[in-house]
mmCIF file of C-alpha atoms in Angstrom:
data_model
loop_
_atom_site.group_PDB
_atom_site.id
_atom_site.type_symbol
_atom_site.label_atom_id
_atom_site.label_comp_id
_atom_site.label_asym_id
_atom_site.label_seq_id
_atom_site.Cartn_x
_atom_site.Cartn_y
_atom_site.Cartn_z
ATOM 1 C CA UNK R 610 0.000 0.000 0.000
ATOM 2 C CA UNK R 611 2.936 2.381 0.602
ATOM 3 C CA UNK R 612 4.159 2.160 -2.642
ATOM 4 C CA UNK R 613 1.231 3.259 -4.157
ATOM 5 C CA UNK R 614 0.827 6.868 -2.555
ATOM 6 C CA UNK R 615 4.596 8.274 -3.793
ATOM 7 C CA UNK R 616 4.996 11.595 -5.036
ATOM 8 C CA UNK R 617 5.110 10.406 -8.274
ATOM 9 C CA UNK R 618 1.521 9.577 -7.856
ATOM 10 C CA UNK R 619 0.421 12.593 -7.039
ATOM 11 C CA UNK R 620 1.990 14.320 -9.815
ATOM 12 C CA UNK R 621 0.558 17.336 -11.275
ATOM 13 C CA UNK R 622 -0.598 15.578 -14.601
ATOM 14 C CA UNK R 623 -2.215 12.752 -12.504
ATOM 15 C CA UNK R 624 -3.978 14.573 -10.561
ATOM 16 C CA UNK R 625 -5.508 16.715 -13.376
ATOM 17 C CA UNK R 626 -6.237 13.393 -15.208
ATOM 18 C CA UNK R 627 -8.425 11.996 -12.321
ATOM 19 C CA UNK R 628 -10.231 15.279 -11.907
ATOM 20 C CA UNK R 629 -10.790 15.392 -15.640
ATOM 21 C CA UNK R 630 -11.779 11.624 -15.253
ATOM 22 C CA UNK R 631 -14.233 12.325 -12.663
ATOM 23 C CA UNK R 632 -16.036 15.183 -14.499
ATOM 24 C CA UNK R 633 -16.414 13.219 -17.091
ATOM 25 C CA UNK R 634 -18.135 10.315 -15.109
ATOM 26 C CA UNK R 635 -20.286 12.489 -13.423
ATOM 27 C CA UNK R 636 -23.270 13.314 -15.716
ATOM 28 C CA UNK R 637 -24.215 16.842 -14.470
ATOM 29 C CA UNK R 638 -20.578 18.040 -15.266
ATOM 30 C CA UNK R 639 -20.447 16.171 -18.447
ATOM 31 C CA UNK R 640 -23.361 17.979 -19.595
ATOM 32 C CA UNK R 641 -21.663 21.503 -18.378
ATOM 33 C CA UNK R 642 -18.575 20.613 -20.353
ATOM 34 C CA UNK R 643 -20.571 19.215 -23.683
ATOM 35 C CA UNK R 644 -22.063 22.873 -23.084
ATOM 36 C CA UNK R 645 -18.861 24.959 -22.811
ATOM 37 C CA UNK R 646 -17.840 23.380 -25.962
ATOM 38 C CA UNK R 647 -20.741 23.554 -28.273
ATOM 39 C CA UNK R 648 -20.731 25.577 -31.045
ATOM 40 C CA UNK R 649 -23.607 27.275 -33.540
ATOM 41 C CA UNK R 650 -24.681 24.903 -35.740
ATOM 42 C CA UNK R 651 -23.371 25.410 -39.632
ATOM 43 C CA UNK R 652 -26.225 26.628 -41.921
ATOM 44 C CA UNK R 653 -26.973 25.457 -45.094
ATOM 45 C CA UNK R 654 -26.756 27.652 -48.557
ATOM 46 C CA UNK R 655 -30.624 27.219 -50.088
ATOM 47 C CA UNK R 656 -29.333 26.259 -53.164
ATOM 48 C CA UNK R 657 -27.085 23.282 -51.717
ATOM 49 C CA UNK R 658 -29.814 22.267 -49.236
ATOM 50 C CA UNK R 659 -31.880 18.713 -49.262
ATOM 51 C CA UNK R 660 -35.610 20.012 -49.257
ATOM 52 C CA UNK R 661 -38.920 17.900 -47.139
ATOM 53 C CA UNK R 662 -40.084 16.055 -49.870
ATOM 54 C CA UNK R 663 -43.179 14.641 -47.624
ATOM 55 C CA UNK R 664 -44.902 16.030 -44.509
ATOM 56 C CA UNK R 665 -47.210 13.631 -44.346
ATOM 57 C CA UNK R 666 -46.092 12.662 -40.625
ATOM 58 C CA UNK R 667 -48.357 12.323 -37.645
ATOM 59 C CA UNK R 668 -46.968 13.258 -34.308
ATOM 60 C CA UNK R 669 -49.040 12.398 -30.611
ATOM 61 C CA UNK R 670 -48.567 15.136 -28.389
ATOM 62 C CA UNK R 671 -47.581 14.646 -24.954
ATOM 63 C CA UNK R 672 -48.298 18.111 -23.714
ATOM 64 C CA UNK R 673 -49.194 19.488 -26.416
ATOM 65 C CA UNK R 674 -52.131 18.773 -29.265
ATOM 66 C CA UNK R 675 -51.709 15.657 -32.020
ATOM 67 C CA UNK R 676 -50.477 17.146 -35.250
ATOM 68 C CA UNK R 677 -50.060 16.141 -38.538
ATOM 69 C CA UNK R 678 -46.478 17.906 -40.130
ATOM 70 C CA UNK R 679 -48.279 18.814 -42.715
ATOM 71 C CA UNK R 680 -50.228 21.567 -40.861
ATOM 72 C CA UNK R 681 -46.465 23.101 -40.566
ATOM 73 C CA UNK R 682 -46.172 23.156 -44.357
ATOM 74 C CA UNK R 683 -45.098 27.297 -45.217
ATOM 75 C CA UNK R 684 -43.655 27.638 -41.541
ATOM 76 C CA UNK R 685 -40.249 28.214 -39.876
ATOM 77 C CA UNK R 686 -39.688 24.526 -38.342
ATOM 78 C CA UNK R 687 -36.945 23.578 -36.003
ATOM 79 C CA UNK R 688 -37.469 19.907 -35.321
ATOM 80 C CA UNK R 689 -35.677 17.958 -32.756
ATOM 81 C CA UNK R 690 -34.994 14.457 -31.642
ATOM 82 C CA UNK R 691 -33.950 13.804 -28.309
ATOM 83 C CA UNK R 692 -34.015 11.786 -25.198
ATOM 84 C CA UNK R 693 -33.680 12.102 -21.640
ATOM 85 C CA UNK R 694 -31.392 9.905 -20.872
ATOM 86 C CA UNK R 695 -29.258 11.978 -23.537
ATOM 87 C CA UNK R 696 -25.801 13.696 -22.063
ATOM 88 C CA UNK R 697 -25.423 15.707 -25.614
ATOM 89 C CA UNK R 698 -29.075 16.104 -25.599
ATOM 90 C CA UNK R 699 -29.495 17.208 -22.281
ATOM 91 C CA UNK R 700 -26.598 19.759 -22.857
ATOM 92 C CA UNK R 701 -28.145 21.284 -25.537
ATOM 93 C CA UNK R 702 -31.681 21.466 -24.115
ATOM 94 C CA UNK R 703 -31.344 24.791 -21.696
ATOM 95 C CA UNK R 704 -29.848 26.762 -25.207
ATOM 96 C CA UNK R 705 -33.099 25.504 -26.716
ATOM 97 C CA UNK R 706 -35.201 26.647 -24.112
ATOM 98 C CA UNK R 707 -33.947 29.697 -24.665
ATOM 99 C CA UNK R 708 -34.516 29.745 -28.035
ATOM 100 C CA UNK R 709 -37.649 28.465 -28.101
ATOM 101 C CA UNK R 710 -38.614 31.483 -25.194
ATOM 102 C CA UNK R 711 -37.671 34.067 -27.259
ATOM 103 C CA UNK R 712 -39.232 32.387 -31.039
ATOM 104 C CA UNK R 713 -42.319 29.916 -29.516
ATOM 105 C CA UNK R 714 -44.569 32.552 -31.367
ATOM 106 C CA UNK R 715 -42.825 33.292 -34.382
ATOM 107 C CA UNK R 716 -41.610 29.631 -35.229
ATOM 108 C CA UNK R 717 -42.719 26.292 -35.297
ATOM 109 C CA UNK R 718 -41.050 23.703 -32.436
ATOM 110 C CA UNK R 719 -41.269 20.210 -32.675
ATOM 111 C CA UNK R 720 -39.375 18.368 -30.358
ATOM 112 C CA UNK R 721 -39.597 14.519 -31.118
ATOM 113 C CA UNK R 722 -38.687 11.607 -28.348
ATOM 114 C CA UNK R 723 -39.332 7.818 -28.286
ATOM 115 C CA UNK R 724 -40.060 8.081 -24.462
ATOM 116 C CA UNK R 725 -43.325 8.519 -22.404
ATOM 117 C CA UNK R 726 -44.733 11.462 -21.058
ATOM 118 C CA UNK R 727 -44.098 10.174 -16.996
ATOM 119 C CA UNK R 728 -40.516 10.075 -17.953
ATOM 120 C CA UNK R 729 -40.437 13.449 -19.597
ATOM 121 C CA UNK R 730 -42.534 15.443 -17.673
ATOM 122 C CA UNK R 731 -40.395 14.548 -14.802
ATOM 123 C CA UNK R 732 -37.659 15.438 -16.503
ATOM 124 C CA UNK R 733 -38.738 19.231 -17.904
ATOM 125 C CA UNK R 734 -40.288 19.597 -13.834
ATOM 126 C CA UNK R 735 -37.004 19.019 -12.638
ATOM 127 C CA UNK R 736 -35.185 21.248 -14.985
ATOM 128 C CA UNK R 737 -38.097 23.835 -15.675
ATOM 129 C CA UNK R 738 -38.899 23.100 -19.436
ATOM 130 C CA UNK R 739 -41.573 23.594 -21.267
ATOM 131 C CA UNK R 740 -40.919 22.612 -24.485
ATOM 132 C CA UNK R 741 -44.376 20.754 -27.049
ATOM 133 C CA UNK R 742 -43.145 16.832 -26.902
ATOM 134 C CA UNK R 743 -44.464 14.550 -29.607
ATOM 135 C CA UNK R 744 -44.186 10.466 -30.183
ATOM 136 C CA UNK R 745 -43.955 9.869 -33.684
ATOM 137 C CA UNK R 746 -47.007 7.854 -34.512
ATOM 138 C CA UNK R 747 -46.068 7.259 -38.451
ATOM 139 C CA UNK R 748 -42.924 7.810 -40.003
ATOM 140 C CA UNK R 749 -41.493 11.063 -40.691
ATOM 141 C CA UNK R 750 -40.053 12.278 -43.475
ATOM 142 C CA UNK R 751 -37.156 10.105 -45.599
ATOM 143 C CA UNK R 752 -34.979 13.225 -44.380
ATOM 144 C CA UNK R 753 -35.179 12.757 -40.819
ATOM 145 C CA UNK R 754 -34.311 8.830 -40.932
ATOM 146 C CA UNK R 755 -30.567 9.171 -42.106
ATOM 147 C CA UNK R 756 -29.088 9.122 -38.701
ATOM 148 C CA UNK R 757 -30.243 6.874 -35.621
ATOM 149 C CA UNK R 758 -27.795 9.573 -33.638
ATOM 150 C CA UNK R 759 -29.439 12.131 -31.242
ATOM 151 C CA UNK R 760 -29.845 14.594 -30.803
ATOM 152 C CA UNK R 761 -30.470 15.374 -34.295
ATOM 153 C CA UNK R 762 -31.847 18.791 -35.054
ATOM 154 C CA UNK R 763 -33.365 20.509 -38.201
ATOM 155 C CA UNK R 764 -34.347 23.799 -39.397
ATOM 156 C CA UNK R 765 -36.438 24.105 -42.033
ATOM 157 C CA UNK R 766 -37.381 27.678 -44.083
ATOM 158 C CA UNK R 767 -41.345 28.307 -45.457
ATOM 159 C CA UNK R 768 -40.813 26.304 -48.682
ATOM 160 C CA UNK R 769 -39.358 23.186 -47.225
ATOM 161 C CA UNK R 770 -35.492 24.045 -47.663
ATOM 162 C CA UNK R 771 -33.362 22.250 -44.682
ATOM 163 C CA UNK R 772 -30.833 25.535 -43.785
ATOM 164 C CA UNK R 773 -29.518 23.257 -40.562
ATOM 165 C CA UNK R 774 -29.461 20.015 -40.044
ATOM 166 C CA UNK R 775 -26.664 18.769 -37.478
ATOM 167 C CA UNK R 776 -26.381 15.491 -35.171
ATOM 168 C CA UNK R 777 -25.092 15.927 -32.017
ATOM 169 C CA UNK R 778 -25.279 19.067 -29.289
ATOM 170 C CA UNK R 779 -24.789 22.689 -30.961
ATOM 171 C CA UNK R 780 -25.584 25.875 -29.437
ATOM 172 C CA UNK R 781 -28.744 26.528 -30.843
ATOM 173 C CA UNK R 782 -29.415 29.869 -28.968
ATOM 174 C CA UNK R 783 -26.362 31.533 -30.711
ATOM 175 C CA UNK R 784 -26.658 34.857 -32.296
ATOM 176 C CA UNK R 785 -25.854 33.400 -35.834
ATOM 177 C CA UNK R 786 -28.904 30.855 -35.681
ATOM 178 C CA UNK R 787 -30.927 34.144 -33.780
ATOM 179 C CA UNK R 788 -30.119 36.208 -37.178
ATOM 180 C CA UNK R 789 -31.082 33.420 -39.405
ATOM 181 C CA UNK R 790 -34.600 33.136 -37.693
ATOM 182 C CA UNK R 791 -34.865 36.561 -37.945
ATOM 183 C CA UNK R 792 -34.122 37.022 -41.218
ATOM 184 C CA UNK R 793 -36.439 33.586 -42.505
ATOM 185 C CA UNK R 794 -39.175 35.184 -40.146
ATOM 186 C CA UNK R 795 -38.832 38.877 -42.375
ATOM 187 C CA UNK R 796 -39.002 37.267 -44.974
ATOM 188 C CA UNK R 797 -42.677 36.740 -45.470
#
């Protein structure tokens, strides 16, 4: 036992490796970190941009009302799937809050999980969201199937053109993806 707690143990580099280590083990400060490091999401030129094809796509509200996509057809969509259990998700989700607080008027969200509505309502209490949940009852658009990864997020101008679409956390209440809204809400 002596011979493990030398000096040389408790070097400087080891003992930023096991703090590093234990940050990363510990969910909450994963999360922070994934945060820190997330960036605005790259946006799309319309002319190089895959397009929704199909809305047909029926979505069950869990605290919000059953929709069909195609009632969002000539909107400003961002569309997001995500879990709870998550760590890229849930460091994204309190930049999307914001977002969503400052555009829930102007923009259409649709924020797309596989889980129930115990799980996730437990989850937004505890963290104090209020983003609209939907299951997907059908299946959504050929666009939105070619990743399993999550999250995977999408915005989506009035006439269908996908300006972001990006798989993994981003910082999606950035002032770049702010102007873009703004600009795609002025628009019409």
């Amino acid at each position: 036992m002596k011979e493990i707690f030398t000096k040389k143990t408790f070097s400087p580099s080891n003992i930023i490796f096991m703090v590093v280590l234990v940050v990363m083990l510990y969910p909450p400060s994963r999360e922070w970190v994934m945060r820190q490091i997330a960036f605005s999401p790259s946006i799309e030129n319309v002319e190089e941009s895959d397009k929704i094809a199909n809305y047909n796509w029926d979505l069950q509200g869990l605290n919000t009302e059953n929709i069909n996509f195609n009632q969002l057809k000539g909107k400003v969509i961002l569309v997001n799937f995500w879990a709870t259990w998550c760590p890229p998700c849930r460091a994204e989700l309190p930049m999307i809050q914001e977002l969503y607080d400052g555009y829930k008027d102007k923009i259409e969200f649709v924020f797309v999980t596989t889980e129930n509505w115990q799980t996730v309502d437990s989850f937004f209490k505890k963290n104090n969201y209020n983003l609209p949940v939907y299951n997907s009852i059908s299946s959504p658009p050929a666009l939105f199937t070619k990743t399993n990864s999550i999250p995977a997020t999408y915005l989506i101008d009035q006439d269908g053109n996908v300006l972001i679409s990006k798989t993994g956390s981003a910082d999606w209440n950035s002032k770049k993806v702010r102007t873009l809204l703004d600009d795609l809400i002025g628009k019409y």
